[in-house]
Phi, psi and omega in degrees: 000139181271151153005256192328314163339284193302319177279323175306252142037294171289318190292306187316292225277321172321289198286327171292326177277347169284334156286334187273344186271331193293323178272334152307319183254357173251184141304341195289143166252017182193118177231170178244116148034332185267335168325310192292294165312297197311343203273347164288326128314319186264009168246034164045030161326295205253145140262106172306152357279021182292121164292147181259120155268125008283164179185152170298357177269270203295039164233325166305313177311303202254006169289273166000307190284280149010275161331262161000291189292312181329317188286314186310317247238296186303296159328317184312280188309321187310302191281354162115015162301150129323126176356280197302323181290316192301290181324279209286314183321313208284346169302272196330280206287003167244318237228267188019278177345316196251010197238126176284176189301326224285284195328271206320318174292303152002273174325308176309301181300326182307310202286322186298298078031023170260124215288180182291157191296281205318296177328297192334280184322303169295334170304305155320302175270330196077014188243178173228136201039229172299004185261334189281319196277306143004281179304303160343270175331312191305301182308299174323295219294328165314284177297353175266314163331324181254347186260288177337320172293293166298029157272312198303286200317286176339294192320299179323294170307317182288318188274322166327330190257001208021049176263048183249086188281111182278335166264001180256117161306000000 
């Protein structure tokens, strides 16, 4: 299982225990994500905008983020970037902000050591060559189409709610 995998997976396992705590300590026999942020807010969990970890904020916060960078990585490729181009634009536009230099160069050199989009592309798929880049493509436009509106959504509740903790990395 990769890396990302594995923080999708913990961010998850974050936000469950927080529904199993939220339903424990209410009447409710059911809540939706923002229940849960909200009621962490309103018993001063968080000192805003700082976040407490674990928590149902900060595993939405980096699921969020997650997303977010995928469509960008995905979008990327769509208009006709490089691996390696696809990568650092959608790092600018998610991580960077919250990342010390030392990270951002990290990050950087990482990108350099990013394999060719055909390479990806297959990887992706199990196929080879243009039939891999074909399929790819397909796949993206699919998850961005369906993924992109919840990123927007997401986005909207976290900053209403100002949990966009800017020091957690």
């Amino acid at each position: 299982m990769s890396l990302g995998q594995k923080d999708v997976l913990q961010n998850v396992r974050k936000i469950r225990s927080a529904y199993a705590s939220y339903l424990e300590h209410t009447s409710s026999t059911s809540a939706n994500i923002w229940d849960l942020i909200d009621m962490e807010i309103k018993v001063d969990y968080h000192k805003l905008p700082k976040l407490q970890d674990p928590s149902a904020s900060i595993g939405l916060l980096w699921i969020w983020r997650q997303l977010k960078y995928q469509v960008e990585i995905y979008e990327n490729f769509l208009e006709g970037y490089t691996a390696k181009e696809s990568c650092e634009l959608a790092y600018q536009l998610t991580y960077s902000r919250y990342h010390s230099w030392l990270v951002r160069a990290i990050f950087s050199r990482s990108f350099d050591a990013a394999p060719t989009e055909l390479v990806i592309f297959e990887h992706m798929t199990g196929l080879k060559g243009e039939e891999a880049r074909e399929k790819a493509k397909l796949e993206m436009i699919v998850f961005v189409e369906k993924v992109k509106e919840v990123v927007e959504e997401l986005e909207r509740g976290i900053e209403e709610r100002g949990i966009n903790d800017p020091t957690r990395v």
